[in-house]
Amino acid sequence: MSVTAAGAVGAALDRVEGRAKVTGEARYAYEYRHDEVAYAVIVPSTIAKGAVRSVDATAALALPGVHEVLWHGNAPRLHEVSDGELEVFQSDRVAYRGQIVAAVVADSYETARQAERLVRVEYAPEPHDVLLRADHPDLYTPEKVNPNYPAVSTDGDFDDAFANAPVVVDCTYETPAEHNNPMEPHAALAVWHEDGGVTLYDSNQGVVNVKNTVARAFGLEPDQVRVISPHVGGGFGSKGTPRPHVIVAIMAAQALGRPVKLAVTRQQMFAVTGYRTPTIQRMRLGADRDGRLIAICHDAIVQSSTIREFAEQAAVPSRMMYAAPNRRTTHRLARLDVPTPSWMRAPGETPGMYALESAMDELAIACGIDPIELRVRNDPEVDPESGHPFSTRNLVACLREGAERFGWPARDPTPGVRWDGRWLVGTGVAASTYPARWRPSSARASYEPGERHTYVVQIAAADIGTGARTALTQIAADALEAPVEQVEVQIGDSSLPPAFLAGGSMGNSSWGAAVVKACRELRARRAEEGDETPLSVEVDTEDEVAAATAEPLSKHGFGAQFVEARVDVDTGEVRIPRALGVFAVGRVINPKTARSQLIGGMTMGIGMALHEESLIDLEFGDYLNHDLAGYHVPTNADIEDVEAVWLDEDDPHINPMGAKGIGEIGIVGTAAAVGNAIYHATGIRVRELPIGPSRLISALPRGNR
Ligand code: MOS
């Protein structure tokens, strides 16, 4: 699709790397070729807690083609590691089942896998504890929750206000552990060079982060490490920080003096590449009879491992979402013998808004008020937490627009009365929110007379399947006042100007701002120097980000999710024939890739509501259903009509593009909308996810269709 100059932003441009991807020309980490490459396979711990007493590699090393078995008894010491997950082979301790205790390196992958089974690991096991419980004796309040919020907030007097509220809701919601499962598993190819540097072809969400972490771990200067990741097949947060296999690949390559490839298998991903913590969330809402909130309390319980404190900020969205003079939020954490949880799409908001938006539905029913009207009545004038005005807050407009499009006004609120054969039918609504932030990044823009791509824009950004490369091409074209065909954007290489990672829905905001600045400066220089002079400018956005962050404004995207649910009363099967998301996310750079992000998030939310659940095995202490046969994500057959639309929203305070992040807001609120629709269909309120047949079947009515 051709786009005229200065009109690229807002156009539904096809992905610039689309052809390379569908023809197989686009290379992913494990596909890079290298002479003399060797293959590493990790040996996972078979105990959940204790020590590795010894590793007997004799039988493994006796196989032809096996070169090395690494473990804590022979591995080199790492320099500086701040993430306990990365301290691979640094001690005899085992912190969770599946943790890497050894690695086999061989000439072929097949040989390495065979040898992995011949490695004899002797353990000194200790009793383990892997179950999160609301009455766990070790629960504590962390100092901060992610990324840097106070763990507890209080305003007014919640206890007194709640005790005197005419209408109250007091419910506990539980969400299970969930695993990210990007289509491309984590993989790395490590190549050491004669000058003592290392090149890493790696699947990640940010090359700069990986480069700096690797440099510190191996005692290298940052510029001795180069990370190359032009194409990444999804991450959803699990590739936001380097994972232990990266350390293993680099160590193995060093030990062998050969390039080493290491792919984490799907099964191993359930232990070593992160997951969403299970949550137990008590919600208390107190309101007057016409639904005006008087008191909100959100108490979240989450887990972490013994080797790293990861404190998911599940109660944080309840601080800014609705007006109530008395509010309290708390987080408590248990450190268990489990893998360390990590980021999974909209960490914090996803489980937290499930609880809040389910409780709001329960409050609407308790007050006899339409759930949309309840949210409208409690829409705050200013951010209740900071007291700052919102830069833009169009939640009410999203709810109204969605109600209109979805056919909400005709809805009869009575639950459990709409039959279609043996199906009960209902609809539900929930709100979405996600912070709109950005971080300093740098970018270089160059002009070369006579080149096919007249302009080259370089930034160490990541496209994890989001369409970031395409969006940045559009942003650059407009800032240069050039057609998109003349602009080539280069990303995914740590030798490019350093930039923030693809996380927290901050990628495009952070990178786009740097690209705009570089391109505008280049255009100004070109005006002075004329067409014949090659030019290059490099900028960073430290000052701009500092100024934007200091503004006394609360900046968030908002949305409203509408879902229709059908429940088969004989089997408990739930179908979602319709889902509609209406979002207010500032300016949309590319409607085609934006829609994909939003409906992708909503689809993941439907998976969370109905399918996704990592089951911990109490006896052995690991996640049992550790593959896509046992861990269910939605297939095409599960997803019917899912649509996302957005309002025209102009927010000049967000960043130079006026665009709020869209990678995560799509999942926020979806699961609550599904649960609310299931309640409306059946009259059954399930407060534990996922809402599968086993949680519905015994409560469903019989024979009254
Ligand atoms: Mo996103 S879970 O912040 O990568």
XYZ file of C-alpha atoms and ligand atoms in Angstrom:
709
model
C 0.000 0.000 0.000
C 1.409 3.338 -0.992
C 1.029 6.264 1.310
C 1.502 9.907 0.527
C 4.095 11.972 2.336
C 3.090 13.265 5.765
C 0.102 10.943 5.819
C 1.668 7.631 6.759
C 0.597 7.660 10.384
C -2.964 6.397 10.560
C -2.703 4.304 7.381
C -3.257 0.526 7.401
C 0.210 -0.219 6.028
C 1.086 -3.890 5.549
C 3.975 -5.152 7.651
C 7.192 -4.080 5.984
C 8.766 -7.479 6.800
C 5.620 -9.430 5.940
C 7.027 -10.916 2.739
C 10.269 -11.926 4.455
C 8.279 -13.688 7.152
C 5.936 -15.649 4.917
C 8.731 -16.702 2.558
C 10.936 -17.879 5.413
C 13.598 -15.323 4.601
C 13.218 -13.663 8.014
C 15.603 -15.355 10.422
C 14.811 -16.240 14.008
C 17.493 -16.875 16.635
C 17.778 -20.627 16.263
C 17.907 -20.419 12.460
C 21.220 -18.608 12.204
C 23.907 -20.832 10.730
C 27.447 -21.008 11.932
C 30.338 -23.276 11.033
C 31.363 -25.665 13.770
C 28.237 -25.033 15.795
C 27.607 -27.308 18.784
C 24.303 -27.928 20.541
C 23.544 -27.562 24.219
C 20.681 -29.299 25.993
C 19.762 -28.430 29.553
C 19.380 -30.961 32.349
C 16.485 -29.943 34.598
C 16.355 -30.644 38.317
C 14.059 -33.487 39.331
C 13.665 -32.198 42.874
C 11.923 -29.001 43.937
C 14.233 -28.113 46.790
C 17.581 -29.237 48.106
C 21.106 -29.610 46.784
C 22.926 -31.272 43.927
C 25.306 -33.680 45.611
C 27.131 -34.860 42.527
C 26.889 -35.098 38.773
C 28.230 -38.216 37.079
C 28.802 -37.415 33.412
C 30.767 -40.571 32.564
C 28.087 -42.285 30.508
C 27.100 -39.062 28.737
C 30.683 -38.194 27.836
C 31.255 -41.727 26.544
C 28.771 -41.107 23.703
C 30.594 -40.177 20.484
C 30.092 -36.487 19.724
C 29.534 -35.374 23.320
C 32.080 -32.756 24.380
C 31.078 -31.303 27.677
C 28.778 -31.656 30.651
C 28.614 -28.411 32.609
C 27.425 -28.213 36.204
C 28.292 -26.291 39.342
C 31.315 -28.493 39.962
C 33.102 -27.414 36.776
C 31.396 -24.264 35.481
C 33.159 -20.898 35.521
C 32.171 -18.310 38.130
C 29.928 -15.529 36.899
C 30.808 -11.939 37.712
C 27.830 -9.791 38.600
C 24.320 -11.240 38.510
C 21.391 -9.474 40.161
C 18.697 -11.961 39.068
C 18.852 -15.232 41.005
C 17.408 -17.058 37.979
C 20.624 -16.280 36.076
C 23.024 -17.693 38.676
C 23.301 -20.893 36.692
C 25.763 -23.512 38.035
C 26.977 -21.095 40.721
C 26.049 -23.275 43.697
C 24.702 -26.687 44.585
C 21.309 -25.272 45.610
C 18.082 -26.231 43.865
C 15.274 -23.693 44.229
C 12.572 -25.319 42.055
C 11.873 -28.415 40.007
C 13.012 -27.889 36.438
C 15.783 -25.470 37.373
C 18.885 -25.995 35.246
C 21.396 -28.181 37.136
C 23.582 -29.270 34.204
C 23.964 -28.909 30.450
C 25.240 -31.293 27.810
C 27.060 -30.003 24.733
C 27.449 -32.189 21.645
C 28.023 -32.049 17.899
C 24.337 -32.562 17.175
C 21.097 -31.768 18.913
C 20.049 -35.428 18.817
C 23.246 -36.579 20.495
C 22.945 -33.879 23.133
C 19.404 -34.980 23.933
C 20.411 -38.609 24.180
C 23.352 -37.713 26.428
C 21.129 -35.562 28.642
C 19.353 -38.760 29.688
C 22.635 -40.388 30.616
C 23.711 -37.678 33.050
C 23.356 -39.018 36.602
C 22.508 -36.296 39.088
C 22.484 -37.184 42.753
C 20.444 -34.918 44.989
C 20.033 -34.199 48.661
C 16.315 -33.403 48.581
C 14.518 -31.315 51.186
C 10.768 -30.976 51.761
C 9.255 -28.418 49.398
C 6.361 -26.007 49.569
C 4.795 -24.973 46.274
C 1.212 -24.070 47.141
C 0.053 -20.478 47.504
C -2.598 -20.181 50.198
C -4.393 -17.192 51.693
C -3.350 -18.425 55.158
C 0.263 -19.175 54.254
C 2.320 -18.509 57.386
C 5.149 -16.861 55.421
C 3.106 -14.160 53.709
C 4.780 -10.766 54.011
C 4.361 -7.275 52.626
C 7.148 -6.460 50.176
C 8.790 -3.049 50.265
C 7.683 -2.281 46.707
C 5.589 -3.939 44.036
C 6.465 -3.881 40.344
C 7.831 -1.818 38.853
C 8.299 0.547 41.781
C 5.007 1.201 43.574
C 4.470 1.194 47.331
C 2.989 -2.183 48.335
C 0.274 -0.563 50.428
C -1.858 2.517 49.831
C -4.448 4.076 52.131
C -6.698 7.065 51.795
C -9.476 7.964 54.237
C -10.784 5.344 56.652
C -11.735 2.212 54.762
C -12.788 0.097 57.745
C -15.189 2.652 59.124
C -16.643 3.549 55.717
C -17.101 -0.091 54.735
C -18.742 -0.978 58.060
C -21.291 1.781 57.529
C -21.903 1.373 53.796
C -25.544 0.593 52.877
C -24.487 -1.852 50.129
C -21.373 -4.008 50.297
C -19.607 -6.626 48.239
C -16.972 -8.803 49.937
C -15.649 -11.477 47.593
C -12.417 -13.326 46.942
C -11.278 -14.073 43.400
C -8.564 -16.510 42.443
C -6.511 -16.717 39.289
C -4.147 -19.611 38.559
C -0.550 -19.550 37.371
C -0.508 -18.931 33.618
C 2.366 -19.442 31.186
C 3.177 -17.025 28.356
C 3.778 -19.546 25.534
C 4.954 -17.381 22.639
C 4.950 -19.318 19.375
C 8.755 -19.138 19.110
C 10.348 -20.765 22.152
C 13.301 -19.050 23.776
C 16.513 -19.776 21.906
C 20.065 -18.471 21.636
C 23.195 -18.964 19.531
C 26.360 -17.758 21.271
C 29.556 -17.049 19.330
C 32.786 -16.005 21.088
C 35.374 -14.073 19.090
C 39.158 -14.111 19.247
C 39.186 -10.589 20.683
C 37.272 -11.816 23.744
C 33.862 -10.491 22.707
C 30.666 -12.442 22.207
C 27.833 -12.261 19.676
C 24.457 -13.587 20.690
C 21.622 -14.367 18.286
C 18.754 -14.438 20.700
C 14.973 -14.285 20.928
C 14.143 -11.409 23.252
C 12.122 -8.237 23.777
C 15.076 -5.908 24.077
C 18.660 -6.332 22.890
C 20.077 -3.620 25.148
C 18.825 -5.307 28.286
C 20.304 -8.643 27.191
C 23.619 -7.074 26.211
C 24.059 -5.255 29.527
C 23.070 -8.262 31.623
C 25.384 -10.597 29.692
C 28.289 -8.126 29.898
C 27.921 -7.861 33.690
C 27.536 -11.616 34.150
C 30.668 -12.450 32.148
C 32.770 -9.479 33.268
C 32.876 -7.897 29.799
C 32.646 -4.318 28.648
C 29.183 -3.651 27.207
C 30.630 -3.041 23.737
C 32.215 -6.507 23.766
C 28.721 -7.992 23.618
C 26.530 -7.792 20.540
C 22.960 -9.091 20.553
C 21.183 -9.670 17.227
C 17.404 -10.217 17.248
C 15.748 -8.793 14.121
C 12.726 -11.105 14.282
C 11.086 -12.492 17.402
C 8.079 -14.804 17.458
C 6.271 -13.400 20.456
C 7.217 -12.931 24.082
C 4.253 -11.544 26.043
C 6.760 -10.480 28.698
C 8.640 -13.761 29.031
C 11.471 -12.451 26.833
C 11.652 -9.072 28.555
C 14.635 -10.126 30.615
C 17.338 -12.625 29.638
C 16.621 -16.157 30.788
C 19.053 -18.705 32.233
C 19.501 -20.548 28.930
C 21.332 -17.481 27.581
C 23.925 -17.856 30.321
C 24.230 -21.581 29.576
C 24.728 -21.018 25.832
C 27.452 -18.429 26.401
C 29.181 -20.545 29.065
C 29.069 -23.628 26.853
C 30.451 -21.748 23.858
C 33.274 -20.471 26.030
C 34.052 -23.912 27.441
C 34.115 -25.535 24.006
C 35.665 -22.737 22.013
C 32.866 -23.211 19.498
C 29.563 -21.492 18.753
C 26.733 -23.093 20.729
C 23.006 -23.174 20.051
C 20.457 -23.745 22.772
C 16.693 -23.927 22.326
C 14.436 -24.196 25.343
C 11.797 -26.850 24.686
C 8.117 -26.090 25.165
C 8.089 -28.319 28.250
C 11.137 -26.607 29.742
C 9.535 -23.206 29.194
C 7.089 -24.024 31.971
C 10.006 -23.925 34.435
C 12.708 -21.569 33.206
C 11.155 -18.739 31.191
C 8.620 -17.176 33.533
C 4.866 -17.184 34.074
C 2.108 -15.139 35.668
C 1.845 -15.628 39.417
C -1.329 -17.170 40.763
C -3.342 -14.630 42.743
C -5.809 -14.642 45.615
C -7.607 -11.310 45.728
C -10.138 -10.169 48.267
C -12.277 -7.284 47.026
C -14.412 -5.219 49.306
C -16.621 -2.494 47.847
C -18.980 -0.322 49.863
C -21.521 1.938 48.154
C -24.610 3.970 48.826
C -27.912 2.706 47.455
C -27.541 4.466 44.135
C -24.184 2.804 43.565
C -21.801 5.609 44.458
C -18.679 4.008 45.879
C -17.794 4.988 49.430
C -15.034 2.468 50.079
C -12.723 0.220 48.036
C -10.296 -2.323 49.467
C -8.225 -4.612 47.272
C -5.987 -7.145 49.070
C -3.790 -9.155 46.710
C -1.801 -12.269 47.561
C 0.805 -13.434 45.037
C 3.851 -15.692 44.985
C 7.520 -15.537 44.169
C 10.468 -17.908 44.295
C 13.143 -18.200 46.959
C 15.790 -16.815 44.582
C 14.201 -13.571 43.501
C 11.445 -11.300 44.745
C 9.000 -10.640 41.932
C 6.042 -8.724 43.347
C 3.138 -8.474 40.898
C 1.236 -5.186 41.361
C -2.236 -6.716 41.122
C -4.012 -4.196 43.377
C -2.466 -1.107 41.782
C -5.220 -0.454 39.194
C -7.766 -0.186 42.033
C -5.900 2.936 43.164
C -6.873 5.029 40.134
C -9.852 3.351 38.552
C -12.872 4.653 40.483
C -13.750 7.527 42.757
C -14.196 6.513 46.405
C -13.132 8.675 49.325
C -11.927 5.698 51.377
C -9.498 3.328 49.736
C -6.941 0.745 50.738
C -4.822 -1.592 48.647
C -2.359 -4.166 49.929
C -0.028 -6.798 48.495
C 1.377 -9.812 50.289
C 3.810 -12.318 48.952
C 4.876 -15.875 49.762
C 8.319 -17.079 48.669
C 7.787 -20.679 47.597
C 9.909 -23.455 46.059
C 8.674 -22.513 42.597
C 10.140 -20.876 39.490
C 10.212 -17.080 39.695
C 7.071 -15.540 38.195
C 7.628 -12.859 35.634
C 5.877 -10.466 33.305
C 2.937 -11.814 31.347
C 0.890 -9.443 29.189
C -0.309 -6.549 31.369
C 1.165 -7.934 34.581
C -0.710 -6.390 37.512
C -3.622 -4.992 35.521
C -4.670 -8.356 34.082
C -5.350 -10.257 37.328
C -6.130 -7.064 39.280
C -8.770 -5.776 36.893
C -10.268 -9.259 36.706
C -10.978 -8.979 40.436
C -12.069 -5.327 40.449
C -14.298 -5.581 37.388
C -15.925 -8.792 38.621
C -16.624 -7.113 41.961
C -18.074 -4.071 40.187
C -20.501 -6.391 38.392
C -21.491 -7.916 41.729
C -21.990 -4.429 43.151
C -24.179 -3.407 40.194
C -26.404 -6.416 40.878
C -26.468 -5.706 44.625
C -27.550 -2.105 43.912
C -29.948 -3.022 41.116
C -28.092 -0.690 38.737
C -26.947 -1.333 35.186
C -23.207 -2.189 35.278
C -22.385 0.496 32.695
C -24.295 3.122 34.661
C -22.467 2.017 37.829
C -19.108 2.664 36.200
C -20.264 6.009 34.801
C -21.396 7.123 38.270
C -18.010 6.268 39.726
C -15.847 7.778 37.009
C -13.468 10.099 38.881
C -12.845 13.749 38.027
C -9.151 13.390 38.816
C -6.877 10.449 39.563
C -8.000 9.482 43.098
C -4.472 8.333 43.997
C -2.337 11.249 42.806
C -4.993 13.956 42.682
C -3.719 14.844 39.199
C -6.073 15.369 36.283
C -6.064 12.648 33.639
C -4.337 13.699 30.409
C -7.373 12.078 28.749
C -9.850 9.653 30.308
C -12.457 8.408 27.910
C -13.712 5.339 29.759
C -17.274 6.634 29.795
C -17.168 7.330 26.062
C -15.856 3.775 25.466
C -18.677 2.308 27.572
C -21.316 4.388 25.755
C -19.946 3.648 22.293
C -19.656 -0.054 23.079
C -23.166 -0.205 24.545
C -24.516 1.249 21.333
C -22.572 -1.070 19.030
C -23.152 -4.186 21.119
C -26.877 -3.674 21.589
C -26.646 -3.261 25.360
C -29.691 -0.977 25.915
C -32.142 -3.828 25.172
C -30.510 -6.098 27.793
C -32.705 -7.594 30.510
C -30.499 -7.842 33.619
C -32.239 -10.956 34.976
C -29.725 -13.808 35.104
C -30.344 -17.372 33.973
C -33.462 -16.828 31.876
C -32.380 -16.715 28.193
C -32.560 -20.197 26.665
C -31.571 -21.267 23.184
C -32.111 -25.018 23.088
C -29.911 -26.404 25.819
C -27.805 -23.232 25.961
C -28.157 -20.391 28.440
C -27.185 -17.024 26.953
C -25.957 -13.808 28.595
C -23.857 -10.698 28.151
C -21.254 -8.984 30.312
C -19.197 -5.828 30.404
C -15.954 -4.780 32.078
C -13.570 -1.842 31.923
C -9.932 -1.852 30.833
C -7.031 0.408 31.684
C -3.281 0.493 31.188
C -0.712 3.184 31.997
C 0.676 5.265 29.120
C 4.382 5.690 29.795
C 7.614 5.972 27.861
C 11.312 5.671 28.583
C 14.459 7.316 27.205
C 15.702 5.929 23.910
C 18.105 7.057 21.219
C 17.878 6.875 17.445
C 19.938 7.700 14.380
C 18.523 9.024 11.113
C 20.672 9.155 7.970
C 20.279 10.511 4.467
C 22.175 9.049 1.541
C 21.643 10.691 -1.858
C 20.724 8.234 -4.607
C 20.197 5.188 -2.391
C 17.103 3.035 -2.891
C 16.156 3.810 0.669
C 17.048 7.450 0.795
C 16.595 7.478 4.553
C 17.798 4.919 7.059
C 16.553 5.074 10.642
C 18.376 2.967 13.224
C 17.268 2.098 16.729
C 17.826 -0.941 18.966
C 14.082 -1.557 19.171
C 12.317 -4.937 19.086
C 9.491 -6.190 16.907
C 8.150 -9.238 18.721
C 5.370 -9.631 16.197
C 3.592 -6.418 17.134
C 4.249 -4.519 13.915
C 6.681 -2.124 15.601
C 9.014 -2.023 12.592
C 6.114 -0.987 10.388
C 4.764 1.610 12.815
C 8.226 3.143 13.201
C 8.553 3.340 9.409
C 5.292 5.311 9.304
C 6.332 7.581 12.169
C 9.706 8.229 10.516
C 8.165 8.903 7.106
C 5.871 11.563 8.507
C 8.613 13.210 10.551
C 10.834 13.263 7.446
C 7.931 14.321 5.210
C 8.957 11.491 2.902
C 7.035 8.541 1.424
C 7.342 5.310 3.418
C 9.021 3.635 0.411
C 12.045 5.886 0.945
C 12.479 4.936 4.588
C 14.215 1.847 5.925
C 14.008 1.224 9.657
C 16.689 -1.020 11.157
C 16.022 -2.564 14.573
C 16.872 -5.636 16.655
C 20.635 -5.196 16.973
C 22.455 -3.912 20.047
C 25.028 -2.148 17.851
C 22.271 0.314 16.886
C 21.514 3.350 19.088
C 20.327 2.039 22.478
C 16.608 1.968 23.171
C 14.080 0.736 25.703
C 12.656 -2.777 25.453
C 9.304 -3.969 24.128
C 7.534 -4.028 27.478
C 4.930 -2.255 29.533
C 3.299 -1.121 26.270
C 6.125 1.421 26.117
C 7.893 0.246 22.964
C 6.361 2.403 20.277
C 5.992 5.382 22.597
C 9.650 5.275 23.610
C 11.086 4.459 20.187
C 8.697 6.614 18.183
C 9.597 9.690 20.223
C 13.311 9.146 19.521
C 12.611 8.479 15.837
C 10.522 11.647 15.514
C 13.254 13.714 17.116
C 16.026 12.256 14.943
C 14.001 12.592 11.749
C 12.948 16.168 12.441
C 16.528 17.140 13.127
C 17.674 15.406 9.962
C 15.037 17.213 7.929
C 16.123 20.560 9.380
C 19.770 19.789 8.535
C 18.812 18.711 5.027
C 17.068 22.022 4.479
C 20.358 23.757 5.263
C 22.730 21.443 3.415
C 20.790 20.507 0.271
C 20.251 17.230 -1.587
C 23.830 16.297 -2.407
C 25.204 16.022 1.122
C 24.984 12.716 3.008
C 23.883 13.385 6.576
C 23.407 11.538 9.817
C 22.037 12.687 13.160
C 21.732 10.849 16.457
C 19.529 11.940 19.339
C 18.217 10.740 22.657
C 15.048 11.587 24.571
C 16.305 11.791 28.174
C 15.140 15.401 28.529
C 11.797 14.890 26.835
C 10.946 11.862 28.986
C 11.979 13.687 32.154
C 9.756 16.639 31.227
C 6.783 14.421 30.351
C 7.177 12.401 33.553
C 7.289 15.568 35.679
C 3.961 16.822 34.303
C 1.273 16.668 37.022
C -0.999 14.490 34.888
C -2.247 10.930 35.181
C -1.761 9.147 31.853
C -3.587 5.949 30.981
C -5.383 4.234 28.146
C -8.934 3.045 28.775
C -11.345 0.602 27.227
C -14.637 -1.214 27.595
C -15.072 -4.915 26.880
C -18.382 -6.481 25.922
C -18.872 -10.235 25.737
C -21.711 -12.625 24.924
C -21.479 -16.045 26.561
C -23.398 -19.237 25.875
C -23.294 -22.087 28.365
C -24.369 -25.641 27.520
C -26.274 -26.776 30.622
C -25.632 -30.460 29.907
C -21.846 -30.230 29.479
C -20.852 -26.925 31.071
C -19.152 -25.906 27.815
C -18.823 -22.147 27.413
C -18.784 -20.471 24.014
C -18.070 -16.815 23.316
C -19.845 -15.988 20.065
C -19.178 -12.232 20.336
C -16.601 -10.015 21.982
C -16.254 -6.292 21.353
C -13.560 -4.027 22.752
C -13.821 -0.251 22.482
C -10.600 1.532 23.351
C -9.372 5.066 23.917
C -5.648 4.833 23.343
C -4.668 8.162 21.833
C -3.684 8.214 18.199
C -3.552 4.894 16.380
C -0.412 4.690 14.227
C -1.483 1.731 12.078
C -5.082 0.491 12.277
C -4.202 -2.924 10.856
C -1.437 -3.828 13.309
C -3.236 -2.021 16.160
C -6.351 -4.088 15.623
C -4.227 -7.234 15.680
C -2.698 -6.207 18.997
C -6.081 -5.429 20.532
C -7.939 -8.528 19.332
C -4.843 -10.597 20.205
C -5.036 -9.259 23.751
C -8.771 -9.934 23.925
C -8.228 -13.462 22.625
C -5.627 -14.032 25.321
C -8.180 -12.699 27.814
C -10.755 -15.217 26.604
C -8.073 -17.895 27.064
C -7.493 -16.662 30.602
C -11.217 -16.735 31.322
C -11.925 -20.187 29.937
C -8.805 -22.278 29.376
C -5.448 -21.253 30.767
C -4.313 -22.811 34.022
C -0.918 -24.146 35.018
C -1.507 -26.913 37.539
C 1.120 -27.378 40.201
C 1.837 -30.940 41.259
C 2.133 -30.960 45.032
C 4.106 -34.202 45.259
C 6.845 -33.338 42.765
C 6.449 -29.584 42.863
C 6.333 -28.606 39.197
C 3.739 -27.584 36.635
C 2.117 -30.774 35.369
C 0.401 -29.682 32.188
C 3.616 -28.361 30.673
C 2.821 -28.476 26.967
C 0.150 -27.173 24.617
C -1.771 -30.446 24.871
C -2.263 -29.962 28.608
C -2.072 -26.176 28.824
C -4.955 -24.908 26.743
C -4.879 -21.657 24.826
C -7.745 -20.673 22.538
C -7.744 -22.164 19.054
C -9.570 -20.682 16.075
C -12.576 -22.821 16.971
C -12.780 -21.131 20.379
C -12.699 -17.622 18.955
C -15.682 -16.479 16.951
C -16.536 -12.817 16.421
C -13.894 -10.757 18.252
C -13.702 -7.121 17.240
C -11.803 -4.089 18.483
C -12.556 -0.488 17.638
C -11.263 2.775 19.062
C -12.375 6.319 19.610
C -10.701 9.285 17.977
C -8.649 10.455 20.898
C -6.178 13.283 20.776
C -3.814 13.432 23.749
C -0.983 15.923 23.255
C 0.518 15.104 26.664
C 1.447 11.485 25.960
C 4.388 11.735 23.561
C 5.143 13.402 20.212
C 2.901 10.904 18.403
C 0.001 11.279 20.867
C -0.205 7.474 20.863
C -0.784 5.430 24.013
C 0.563 1.857 24.120
C -1.780 -0.838 22.835
C 0.101 -4.095 23.374
C -1.470 -4.900 26.724
C -4.752 -3.085 27.278
C -6.596 -5.600 25.061
C -6.245 -8.385 27.638
C -7.256 -6.182 30.587
C -10.855 -6.683 31.652
C -11.673 -9.416 29.130
C -11.772 -12.229 31.679
C -14.050 -10.205 33.951
C -16.396 -9.475 31.030
C -16.528 -13.216 30.289
C -17.212 -14.112 33.929
C -19.869 -11.402 34.130
C -21.506 -12.717 30.938
C -21.471 -16.270 32.305
C -23.190 -15.013 35.448
C -25.798 -13.209 33.359
C -26.332 -16.358 31.296
C -26.548 -18.830 34.177
C -26.973 -17.021 37.480
C -23.791 -18.780 38.626
C -20.928 -16.614 39.881
C -17.621 -18.414 39.507
C -14.816 -16.547 41.286
C -11.962 -18.809 40.236
C -10.393 -18.861 36.785
C -10.560 -20.559 34.406
C -14.334 -20.955 34.214
C -14.409 -24.396 32.631
C -17.070 -27.114 32.700
C -15.778 -28.524 36.017
C -16.579 -25.263 37.798
C -20.039 -24.924 36.248
C -21.506 -28.346 35.700
C -22.753 -29.212 39.169
C -24.421 -25.822 39.626
C -26.148 -25.660 36.243
C -29.918 -26.126 36.059
C -31.437 -29.299 34.663
C -34.360 -29.760 32.329
C -35.978 -26.325 32.502
C -35.150 -25.268 28.961
Mo 4.850 -6.830 28.579
S 4.200 -8.367 29.806
O 5.268 -5.633 29.725
O 6.238 -7.523 27.873
